[in-house]
PDB file of C-alpha atoms and ligand atoms in Angstrom:
ATOM      1  CA  UNK A  21     -20.658  -2.025   3.684  1.00 91.00           C
ATOM      2  CA  UNK A  22     -18.101  -1.460   0.940  1.00 98.00           C
ATOM      3  CA  UNK A  23     -17.837  -3.337  -2.327  1.00 98.00           C
ATOM      4  CA  UNK A  24     -14.147  -2.812  -3.042  1.00 98.00           C
ATOM      5  CA  UNK A  25     -11.631  -1.916  -0.351  1.00 98.00           C
ATOM      6  CA  UNK A  26      -7.969  -1.213  -1.025  1.00 98.00           C
ATOM      7  CA  UNK A  27      -5.493  -1.839   1.778  1.00 98.00           C
ATOM      8  CA  UNK A  28      -2.069  -0.345   0.988  1.00 97.00           C
ATOM      9  CA  UNK A  29       0.607  -2.374   2.759  1.00 96.00           C
ATOM     10  CA  UNK A  30       4.162  -1.172   3.382  1.00 94.00           C
ATOM     11  CA  UNK A  31       6.362  -4.282   3.541  1.00 93.00           C
ATOM     12  CA  UNK A  32       8.370  -2.814   6.435  1.00 89.00           C
ATOM     13  CA  UNK A  33       5.181  -2.134   8.440  1.00 84.00           C
ATOM     14  CA  UNK A  34       3.457  -5.496   8.258  1.00 90.00           C
ATOM     15  CA  UNK A  35       2.045  -5.360  11.806  1.00 86.00           C
ATOM     16  CA  UNK A  36       0.090  -2.256  10.911  1.00 87.00           C
ATOM     17  CA  UNK A  37      -0.992  -3.861   7.671  1.00 91.00           C
ATOM     18  CA  UNK A  38      -2.323  -6.928   9.449  1.00 93.00           C
ATOM     19  CA  UNK A  39      -4.407  -4.758  11.794  1.00 93.00           C
ATOM     20  CA  UNK A  40      -5.845  -2.844   8.839  1.00 96.00           C
ATOM     21  CA  UNK A  41      -6.705  -6.069   7.001  1.00 97.00           C
ATOM     22  CA  UNK A  42      -8.923  -7.067   9.925  1.00 97.00           C
ATOM     23  CA  UNK A  43     -10.695  -3.680   9.780  1.00 97.00           C
ATOM     24  CA  UNK A  44     -11.242  -4.162   6.045  1.00 98.00           C
ATOM     25  CA  UNK A  45     -12.717  -7.623   6.640  1.00 98.00           C
ATOM     26  CA  UNK A  46     -15.220  -6.138   9.092  1.00 98.00           C
ATOM     27  CA  UNK A  47     -16.291  -3.435   6.619  1.00 98.00           C
ATOM     28  CA  UNK A  48     -16.409  -5.300   3.318  1.00 98.00           C
ATOM     29  CA  UNK A  49     -19.709  -6.345   1.771  1.00 97.00           C
ATOM     30  CA  UNK A  50     -20.259 -10.145   1.730  1.00 96.00           C
ATOM     31  CA  UNK A  51     -20.042  -9.958  -2.090  1.00 96.00           C
ATOM     32  CA  UNK A  52     -17.213  -7.440  -2.049  1.00 98.00           C
ATOM     33  CA  UNK A  53     -13.455  -7.777  -2.371  1.00 98.00           C
ATOM     34  CA  UNK A  54     -10.324  -6.545  -0.632  1.00 98.00           C
ATOM     35  CA  UNK A  55      -7.203  -5.693  -2.626  1.00 98.00           C
ATOM     36  CA  UNK A  56      -3.872  -5.659  -0.817  1.00 98.00           C
ATOM     37  CA  UNK A  57      -1.591  -3.190  -2.603  1.00 98.00           C
ATOM     38  CA  UNK A  58       2.137  -2.645  -2.267  1.00 97.00           C
ATOM     39  CA  UNK A  59       3.976   0.040  -4.191  1.00 97.00           C
ATOM     40  CA  UNK A  60       7.617  -0.686  -4.929  1.00 94.00           C
ATOM     41  CA  UNK A  61       9.415   2.600  -5.231  1.00 87.00           C
ATOM     42  CA  UNK A  62      11.126   2.984  -8.583  1.00 77.00           C
ATOM     43  CA  UNK A  63      14.644   3.479  -7.266  1.00 72.00           C
ATOM     44  CA  UNK A  64      16.045   2.686 -10.703  1.00 64.00           C
ATOM     45  CA  UNK A  65      14.463   5.794 -12.247  1.00 67.00           C
ATOM     46  CA  UNK A  66      15.494   7.751  -9.164  1.00 66.00           C
ATOM     47  CA  UNK A  67      19.123   6.590  -9.481  1.00 66.00           C
ATOM     48  CA  UNK A  68      19.191   7.493 -13.173  1.00 66.00           C
ATOM     49  CA  UNK A  69      17.964  10.970 -12.322  1.00 67.00           C
ATOM     50  CA  UNK A  70      21.108  11.310 -10.221  1.00 70.00           C
ATOM     51  CA  UNK A  71      23.268   9.819 -13.010  1.00 67.00           C
ATOM     52  CA  UNK A  72      23.974   6.676 -10.975  1.00 65.00           C
ATOM     53  CA  UNK A  73      24.448   4.463 -14.020  1.00 66.00           C
ATOM     54  CA  UNK A  74      25.337   1.122 -12.403  1.00 68.00           C
ATOM     55  CA  UNK A  75      22.180   0.778 -10.265  1.00 65.00           C
ATOM     56  CA  UNK A  76      21.101  -2.903 -10.381  1.00 70.00           C
ATOM     57  CA  UNK A  77      17.750  -3.052 -12.185  1.00 72.00           C
ATOM     58  CA  UNK A  78      17.177  -6.520 -10.677  1.00 79.00           C
ATOM     59  CA  UNK A  79      16.731  -4.917  -7.273  1.00 80.00           C
ATOM     60  CA  UNK A  80      13.367  -3.488  -8.300  1.00 81.00           C
ATOM     61  CA  UNK A  81      12.320  -6.855  -9.747  1.00 86.00           C
ATOM     62  CA  UNK A  82      13.409  -8.651  -6.550  1.00 89.00           C
ATOM     63  CA  UNK A  83      11.454  -6.203  -4.412  1.00 90.00           C
ATOM     64  CA  UNK A  84       8.367  -6.793  -6.565  1.00 93.00           C
ATOM     65  CA  UNK A  85       8.684 -10.567  -6.182  1.00 95.00           C
ATOM     66  CA  UNK A  86       9.207 -10.291  -2.430  1.00 96.00           C
ATOM     67  CA  UNK A  87       6.147  -8.010  -2.159  1.00 97.00           C
ATOM     68  CA  UNK A  88       4.008 -10.423  -4.182  1.00 97.00           C
ATOM     69  CA  UNK A  89       4.984 -13.365  -1.969  1.00 98.00           C
ATOM     70  CA  UNK A  90       4.351 -11.353   1.202  1.00 98.00           C
ATOM     71  CA  UNK A  91       0.926 -10.100   0.088  1.00 98.00           C
ATOM     72  CA  UNK A  92      -0.167 -13.550  -1.076  1.00 98.00           C
ATOM     73  CA  UNK A  93       0.919 -14.907   2.327  1.00 98.00           C
ATOM     74  CA  UNK A  94      -1.268 -12.297   4.040  1.00 97.00           C
ATOM     75  CA  UNK A  95      -4.239 -13.173   1.828  1.00 98.00           C
ATOM     76  CA  UNK A  96      -3.926 -16.778   2.982  1.00 98.00           C
ATOM     77  CA  UNK A  97      -3.120 -16.227   6.659  1.00 97.00           C
ATOM     78  CA  UNK A  98      -5.990 -13.727   7.097  1.00 97.00           C
ATOM     79  CA  UNK A  99      -8.418 -15.644   4.850  1.00 97.00           C
ATOM     80  CA  UNK A 100      -9.024 -12.538   2.746  1.00 97.00           C
ATOM     81  CA  UNK A 101     -11.520 -12.686  -0.120  1.00 96.00           C
ATOM     82  CA  UNK A 102      -9.689 -10.697  -2.734  1.00 97.00           C
ATOM     83  CA  UNK A 103      -6.347 -10.342  -4.434  1.00 98.00           C
ATOM     84  CA  UNK A 104      -2.854  -8.879  -4.205  1.00 98.00           C
ATOM     85  CA  UNK A 105      -1.482  -6.129  -6.428  1.00 98.00           C
ATOM     86  CA  UNK A 106       2.091  -4.870  -6.723  1.00 98.00           C
ATOM     87  CA  UNK A 107       2.771  -1.612  -8.576  1.00 96.00           C
ATOM     88  CA  UNK A 108       5.884   0.443  -9.175  1.00 92.00           C
ATOM     89  CA  UNK A 109       6.031   4.187  -8.633  1.00 92.00           C
ATOM     90  CA  UNK A 110       5.723   6.702  -5.835  1.00 91.00           C
ATOM     91  CA  UNK A 111       3.498   5.309  -3.057  1.00 95.00           C
ATOM     92  CA  UNK A 112       0.809   7.966  -2.569  1.00 96.00           C
ATOM     93  CA  UNK A 113       0.255   8.843  -6.250  1.00 97.00           C
ATOM     94  CA  UNK A 114       0.172   5.154  -7.170  1.00 97.00           C
ATOM     95  CA  UNK A 115      -2.304   4.298  -4.398  1.00 98.00           C
ATOM     96  CA  UNK A 116      -4.588   7.157  -5.493  1.00 98.00           C
ATOM     97  CA  UNK A 117      -4.349   6.241  -9.191  1.00 98.00           C
ATOM     98  CA  UNK A 118      -5.018   2.581  -8.435  1.00 98.00           C
ATOM     99  CA  UNK A 119      -8.088   3.449  -6.318  1.00 98.00           C
ATOM    100  CA  UNK A 120      -9.457   5.402  -9.294  1.00 98.00           C
ATOM    101  CA  UNK A 121      -8.662   2.712 -11.873  1.00 98.00           C
ATOM    102  CA  UNK A 122     -10.253   0.010  -9.726  1.00 98.00           C
ATOM    103  CA  UNK A 123     -13.281   2.194  -8.886  1.00 98.00           C
ATOM    104  CA  UNK A 124     -12.702   1.303  -5.248  1.00 98.00           C
ATOM    105  CA  UNK A 125     -15.103   2.743  -2.696  1.00 98.00           C
ATOM    106  CA  UNK A 126     -12.742   2.750   0.300  1.00 98.00           C
ATOM    107  CA  UNK A 127      -8.997   2.906   1.012  1.00 98.00           C
ATOM    108  CA  UNK A 128      -7.863   2.020   4.543  1.00 98.00           C
ATOM    109  CA  UNK A 129      -4.421   3.256   5.481  1.00 95.00           C
ATOM    110  CA  UNK A 130      -2.351   3.408   8.679  1.00 91.00           C
ATOM    111  CA  UNK A 131      -1.691   6.992   9.792  1.00 88.00           C
ATOM    112  CA  UNK A 132       2.082   6.584   9.927  1.00 77.00           C
ATOM    113  CA  UNK A 133       4.824   4.135  10.628  1.00 71.00           C
ATOM    114  CA  UNK A 134       5.001   2.884  14.235  1.00 65.00           C
ATOM    115  CA  UNK A 135       7.229   4.971  16.488  1.00 64.00           C
ATOM    116  CA  UNK A 136       6.688   8.285  14.737  1.00 60.00           C
ATOM    117  CA  UNK A 137       3.845   9.245  17.056  1.00 60.00           C
ATOM    118  CA  UNK A 138       4.902  12.901  17.088  1.00 59.00           C
ATOM    119  CA  UNK A 139       3.382  13.289  13.679  1.00 64.00           C
ATOM    120  CA  UNK A 140      -0.373  13.496  13.424  1.00 72.00           C
ATOM    121  CA  UNK A 141      -0.259  11.763  10.047  1.00 81.00           C
ATOM    122  CA  UNK A 142       2.579  10.376   7.897  1.00 85.00           C
ATOM    123  CA  UNK A 143       3.473  11.689   4.471  1.00 88.00           C
ATOM    124  CA  UNK A 144       1.936   8.861   2.429  1.00 92.00           C
ATOM    125  CA  UNK A 145      -1.293   8.792   4.430  1.00 93.00           C
ATOM    126  CA  UNK A 146      -1.499  12.589   4.200  1.00 93.00           C
ATOM    127  CA  UNK A 147      -1.247  12.578   0.401  1.00 95.00           C
ATOM    128  CA  UNK A 148      -3.764   9.767   0.100  1.00 97.00           C
ATOM    129  CA  UNK A 149      -6.282  11.597   2.295  1.00 96.00           C
ATOM    130  CA  UNK A 150      -5.799  14.781   0.250  1.00 96.00           C
ATOM    131  CA  UNK A 151      -6.034  13.345  -3.270  1.00 97.00           C
ATOM    132  CA  UNK A 152      -7.710   9.937  -3.254  1.00 98.00           C
ATOM    133  CA  UNK A 153     -10.806   9.804  -5.493  1.00 98.00           C
ATOM    134  CA  UNK A 154     -12.752   7.674  -2.974  1.00 98.00           C
ATOM    135  CA  UNK A 155     -13.373   7.560   0.795  1.00 98.00           C
ATOM    136  CA  UNK A 156     -10.310   7.035   3.012  1.00 98.00           C
ATOM    137  CA  UNK A 157     -10.238   5.568   6.507  1.00 98.00           C
ATOM    138  CA  UNK A 158      -7.087   6.430   8.473  1.00 95.00           C
ATOM    139  CA  UNK A 159      -6.274   3.997  11.277  1.00 93.00           C
ATOM    140  CA  UNK A 160      -4.378   5.480  14.215  1.00 85.00           C
TER     141      UNK A 160
HETATM  142  P1  ADP B  30       5.442   7.690   7.575  1.00 51.56           P
HETATM  143  O1  ADP B  30       5.287   8.925   6.706  1.00 51.56           O
HETATM  144  O2  ADP B  30       5.211   7.903   9.050  1.00 51.56           O
HETATM  145  O3  ADP B  30       6.674   6.913   7.252  1.00 51.56           O
HETATM  146  P2  ADP B  30       3.668   6.479   5.801  1.00 51.56           P
HETATM  147  O4  ADP B  30       2.654   7.551   5.538  1.00 51.56           O
HETATM  148  O5  ADP B  30       4.780   6.249   4.825  1.00 51.56           O
HETATM  149  O6  ADP B  30       4.251   6.725   7.228  1.00 51.56           O
HETATM  150  O7  ADP B  30       2.966   5.076   5.978  1.00 51.56           O
HETATM  151  C1  ADP B  30       1.664   4.968   6.445  1.00 51.56           C
HETATM  152  C2  ADP B  30       0.923   3.928   5.655  1.00 51.56           C
HETATM  153  O8  ADP B  30       0.975   4.269   4.271  1.00 51.56           O
HETATM  154  C3  ADP B  30       1.462   2.499   5.701  1.00 51.56           C
HETATM  155  O9  ADP B  30       1.091   1.797   6.851  1.00 51.56           O
HETATM  156  C4  ADP B  30       0.804   1.925   4.465  1.00 51.56           C
HETATM  157  O10 ADP B  30      -0.570   1.670   4.706  1.00 51.56           O
HETATM  158  C5  ADP B  30       0.925   3.081   3.492  1.00 51.56           C
HETATM  159  N1  ADP B  30       2.151   2.966   2.675  1.00 51.56           N
HETATM  160  C6  ADP B  30       3.318   3.630   2.855  1.00 51.56           C
HETATM  161  N2  ADP B  30       4.221   3.248   1.918  1.00 51.56           N
HETATM  162  C7  ADP B  30       3.609   2.329   1.129  1.00 51.56           C
HETATM  163  C8  ADP B  30       3.997   1.538  -0.001  1.00 51.56           C
HETATM  164  N3  ADP B  30       5.218   1.622  -0.544  1.00 51.56           N
HETATM  165  N4  ADP B  30       3.086   0.686  -0.540  1.00 51.56           N
HETATM  166  C9  ADP B  30       1.849   0.587  -0.018  1.00 51.56           C
HETATM  167  N5  ADP B  30       1.426   1.287   1.044  1.00 51.56           N
HETATM  168  C10 ADP B  30       2.280   2.148   1.627  1.00 51.56           C
END
């Protein structure tokens, strides 16, 4: 049993996320917690890097709010004992950093987005498996 499980959720892959939440519920210690994590990519910084000066900063804030609402909805609909977290950055590095900061003992991640079955493992999942400071379960 695991004390602290992180479930990274991509907002455009909710079906996968919901499946992984159920796996996390089966593996979490009765006194443990599950953290649903979404990483909003920092497109504002990205746009500035390309000198796109009129990129609407509110877009990042709106994405964060939408992610928060979605994750809180999942916590309720799946009766998850835990919390939601929304971070900004690049997905894999942020997931790995968050797992370290939270001293999590397991991250459960879907192998890739649905439909891309040609790939053994997607880019985010690959980077998490390679660099995460704790155990990683990859759901296929
Ligand atoms: P692909 O490379 O096939 O697009 P990914 O590796 O991006 O697939 O996605 C696989 C899994 O990685 C997702 O189901 C999710 O668990 C996690 N993930 C991807 N992007 C994010 C994100 N922005 N925030 C949180 N988790 C993410």
